[in-house]
Phi, psi and omega in degrees: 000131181293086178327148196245115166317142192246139188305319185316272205311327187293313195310285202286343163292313163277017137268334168326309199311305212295310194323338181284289199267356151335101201081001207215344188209147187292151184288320177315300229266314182313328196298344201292304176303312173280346183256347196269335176294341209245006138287342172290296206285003159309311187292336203249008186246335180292284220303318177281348151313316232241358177265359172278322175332305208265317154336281165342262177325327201249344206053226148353281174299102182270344147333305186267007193253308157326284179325302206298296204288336175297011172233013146333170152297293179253122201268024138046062196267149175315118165267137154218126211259132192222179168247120180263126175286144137298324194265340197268285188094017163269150187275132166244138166276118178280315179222154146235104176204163203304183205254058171221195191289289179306332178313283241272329200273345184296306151295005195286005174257016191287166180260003182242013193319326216271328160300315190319316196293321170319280188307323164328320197267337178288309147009273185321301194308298197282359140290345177226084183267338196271346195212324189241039175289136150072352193282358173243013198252356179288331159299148164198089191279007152233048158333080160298330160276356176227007167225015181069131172358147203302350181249350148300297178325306239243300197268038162255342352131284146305317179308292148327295190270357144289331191278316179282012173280351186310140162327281155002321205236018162266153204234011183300119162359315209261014184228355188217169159270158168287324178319288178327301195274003171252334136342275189322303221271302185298345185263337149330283192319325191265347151293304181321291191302332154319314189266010189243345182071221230273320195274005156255009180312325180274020187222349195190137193236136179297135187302356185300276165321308150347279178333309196274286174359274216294301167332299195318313189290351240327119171273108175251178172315117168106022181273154156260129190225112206283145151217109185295342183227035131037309190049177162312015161100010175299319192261345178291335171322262178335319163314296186271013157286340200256026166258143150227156218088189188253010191290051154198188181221132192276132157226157182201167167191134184245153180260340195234130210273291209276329177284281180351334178265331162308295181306321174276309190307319160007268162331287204309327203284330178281341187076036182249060199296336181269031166285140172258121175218126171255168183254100199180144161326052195314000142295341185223009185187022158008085206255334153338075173203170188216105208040045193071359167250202168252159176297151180242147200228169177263341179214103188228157212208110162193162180253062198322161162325130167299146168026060068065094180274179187039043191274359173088046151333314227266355179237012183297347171292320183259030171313146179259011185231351168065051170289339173255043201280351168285349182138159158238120184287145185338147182290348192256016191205128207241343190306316168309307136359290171266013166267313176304330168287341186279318189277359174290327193256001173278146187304145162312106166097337202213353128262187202235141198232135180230089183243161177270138187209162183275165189304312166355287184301329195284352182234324191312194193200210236033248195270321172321306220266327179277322174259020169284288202300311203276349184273314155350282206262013151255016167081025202265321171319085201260293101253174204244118185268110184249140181232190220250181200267166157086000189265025184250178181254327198268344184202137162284355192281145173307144167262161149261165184240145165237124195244138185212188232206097197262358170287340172292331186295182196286155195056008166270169171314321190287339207308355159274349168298130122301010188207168180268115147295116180250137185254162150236075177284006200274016191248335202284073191213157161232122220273138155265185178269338163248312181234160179287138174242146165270167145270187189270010162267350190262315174321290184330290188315330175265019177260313173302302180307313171333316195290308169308276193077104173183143190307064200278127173301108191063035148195004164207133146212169193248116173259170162282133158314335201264332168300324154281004147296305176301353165293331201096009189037072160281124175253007170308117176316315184296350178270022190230322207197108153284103186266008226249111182263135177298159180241131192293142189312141184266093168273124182295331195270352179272275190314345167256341163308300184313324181310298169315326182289294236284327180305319172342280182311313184297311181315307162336278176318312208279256162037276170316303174284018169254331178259353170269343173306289200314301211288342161279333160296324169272345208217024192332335193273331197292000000 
């Protein structure tokens, strides 16, 4: 019987892992190093469970324990590193061994580690081209700018693939859940951003926030559910935690090559191996389509770039999907933008879209304010969440969640809701040492008022679609949910006793500190 790994010991065994690079390589750039060792030695840890697994069975015949395994998830073929005479044109085999984690640990005192770990991952990608295309082409484990010279480099290097060797960090079926290693790999990532500030925004939404995102849409069995800016996969994670079971299907798309590639290992660690997550601009290069059009989802969900300059304005009127048929939001602020492409891909009549947006979008006005108003009044709106300042890494500004709703249009089920919900969550955080958290009761509390739709003193109303028309369908919140505490009447005459003592008290004090002055002046030595 397998001692069985506990999510604590894994957590903390693969950030041990981080300590080879600490001081020495930027947290953006080691996670890249650190999450990919620790999806190879996941897969090499699947393949060799499954080849003692076929020992047993098979004995001997190693032909057939080979057939077995070439129908892995992932397959693991043999390198073999060879030589050429120039002058012969004989071939020599210099090394052979198989395409893993343990090969590369058999080497880590080699002078070539850092290609060898390189040839493995091309190895991996081109025997699974169909699940790994491209998903390594972003690495380089053997980087001189970013992992220093070769005899630095070689023993970080060693150092690495020794820190995954810990008992903690076998990752074999019959000793961990897949659940556990797609714990670990999302509780990296949330460390990295930590240590990274600012430079994790495109990589990473604090899971608090995931969380609620994702609730909002409530997401059921059969859905298909989109995130258009994917980042490293947190929030369709989160999405496909509020199903139970496997009854739904993932799509995603990212513009940066290297989070992509963070987003597909993701999927795999969760065992969500059919997600399609493409590599691309979505505003400007949509790859999420289906017979020319774009695909429709039951559920889209994301925490786009904030107000996103240069976003490509200048060619969105001549859209080939006519996603900007409401207006083109300004070239220096993208938000509007990316709601408009979210609700172009929400299902007709029946989807549902939950993004995150800076304060901006509910109020600014030109075009912004004009295609705000035509989503108004086509009823797409369900509501609007202000949530408390500080819960990004990347930023401190309060963010709002804006939830819209394509079953409210005309001729959908909701279409007699008439009205907005406004939350006013933002007092609702528990302060942290660098940023502010929800807990799972601020969570709780804001799904339920959602749920309700009723009206709370200071902290929800239910507005009439037609009261935010007479705003000018302004959405700031505080002109909706009055937050404003009278502060208590002030006794003048309770305030000047205190006053009175306290002058009291000083004369006192000034007094003391004239007599210990004199007794130093007499006693300069003392």
């Amino acid at each position: 019987m397998e001692t069985q790994i506990n999510q604590r010991d894994i957590n903390q065994a693969a950030w041990a892992a981080c300590d080879t690079f600490r001081g020495t390589v930027d947290p953006a750039q080691y996670k890249d190093y650190i999450l990919v060792m620790l999806f190879l030695k996941y897969i090499s840890d699947v393949w060799q469970d499954h080849y003692e697994s076929y020992q047993e069975q098979f004995g001997d015949d190693e032909a057939r324990i080979l057939r077995k395994l070439e129908r892995e998830r992932f397959v693991l073929p043999i390198v073999k590193l060879t030589e050429t005479n120039e002058d012969t044109g004989v071939v020599t085999t210099l090394d052979e061994f198989p395409a893993n984690y343990y090969s590369l640990y058999e080497r880590r005192s080699a002078a070539n580690i850092g290609e060898l770990i390189n040839v493995v991952l091309e190895h991996v990608e081109s025997n699974n081209k169909a699940k790994l295309e491209g998903v390594f082409r972003n690495i380089n484990f053997n980087s001189e700018s970013n992992l220093g010279k070769t005899k630095d480099r070689n023993r970080r290097l060693k150092t690495l693939l020794e820190d995954f060797h810990k008992p903690q960090l076998d990752m074999r079926p019959s000793r961990v859940s897949e659940d556990v290693i797609g714990n670990t790999y999302i509780y990296l990532i949330e460390r990295f951003a930590a240590d990274s500030g600012k430079k994790a925004g495109e990589f990473f939404t604090p899971l608090q926030v995931t969380e609620l995102v994702a609730r909002l849409v409530e997401p059921k069995a059969g859905d298909r559910i989109c995130d258009p800016t994917c980042g490293s996969g947190g929030l369709l994670v989160q999405a496909s935690r509020q199903i139970a079971g496997r009854d739904f299907a993932l799509y995603g798309q990212e513009s940066n090559g290297s989070t992509w590639a963070l987003c597909r290992m993701n999927m795999f660690l969760h065992s969500f191996d059919s997600a399609r997550i493409e590599w691309c601009d979505t505003l400007n290069g949509p790859l999420l389509v289906e017979n020319d059009r774009l695909m429709q989802f039951d559920c889209v969900v994301a925490n786009p770039p904030f107000s996103l300059d240069k976003w490509g304005a200048e060619n969105a009127e001549s859209d080939t999907y006519n996603r900007f048929w409401r207006g083109v939001p300004p070239k220096s602020k993208a938000d509007w933008a990316f709601i408009s492409h979210m609700i172009e891909t929400a299902l007709e009549k029946s989807g549902r879209v939950s993004v995150v947006v800076p304060h901006g979008v509910l109020f600014r006005g030109a075009a912004e304010g004009r295609i705000r108003q035509k989503m108004i009044e086509e009823n797409l709106l369900d509501a609007v969440i202000g949530m408390p300042g500080n819960l990004f890494p990347t930023t401190n500004i309060p963010v709002a969640i804006l939830v819209f709703d394509r079953a409210r249009e005309k001729g959908g089920p909701r279409e007699s809701c008439q009205d907005v919900l406004f939350v006013d969550a933002s007092r609702e955080f528990v302060s942290g040492k660098n940023q502010n958290n929800l807990s799972a009761e601020h969570l709780d509390k804001i799904m339920a008022t959602f749920r309700a739709r009723k009206t709370i003193d200071k902290y929800a109303y239910l507005a009439p679609v037609s009261e935010i028309a007479e705003n000018d369908f302004n959405l700031n919140i505080p002109r909706y949910v009055d937050t404003f505490e009278e502060e208590e009447p002030i006794n003048i005459d309770e305030v000047q006793t205190e006053i009175d003592a306290l002058e009291a008290e000083l004369v006192e004090v000034r007094a003391q500190m004239a007599e210990k002055l004199k007794q130093i002046n007499r006693n300069p030595e003392s």
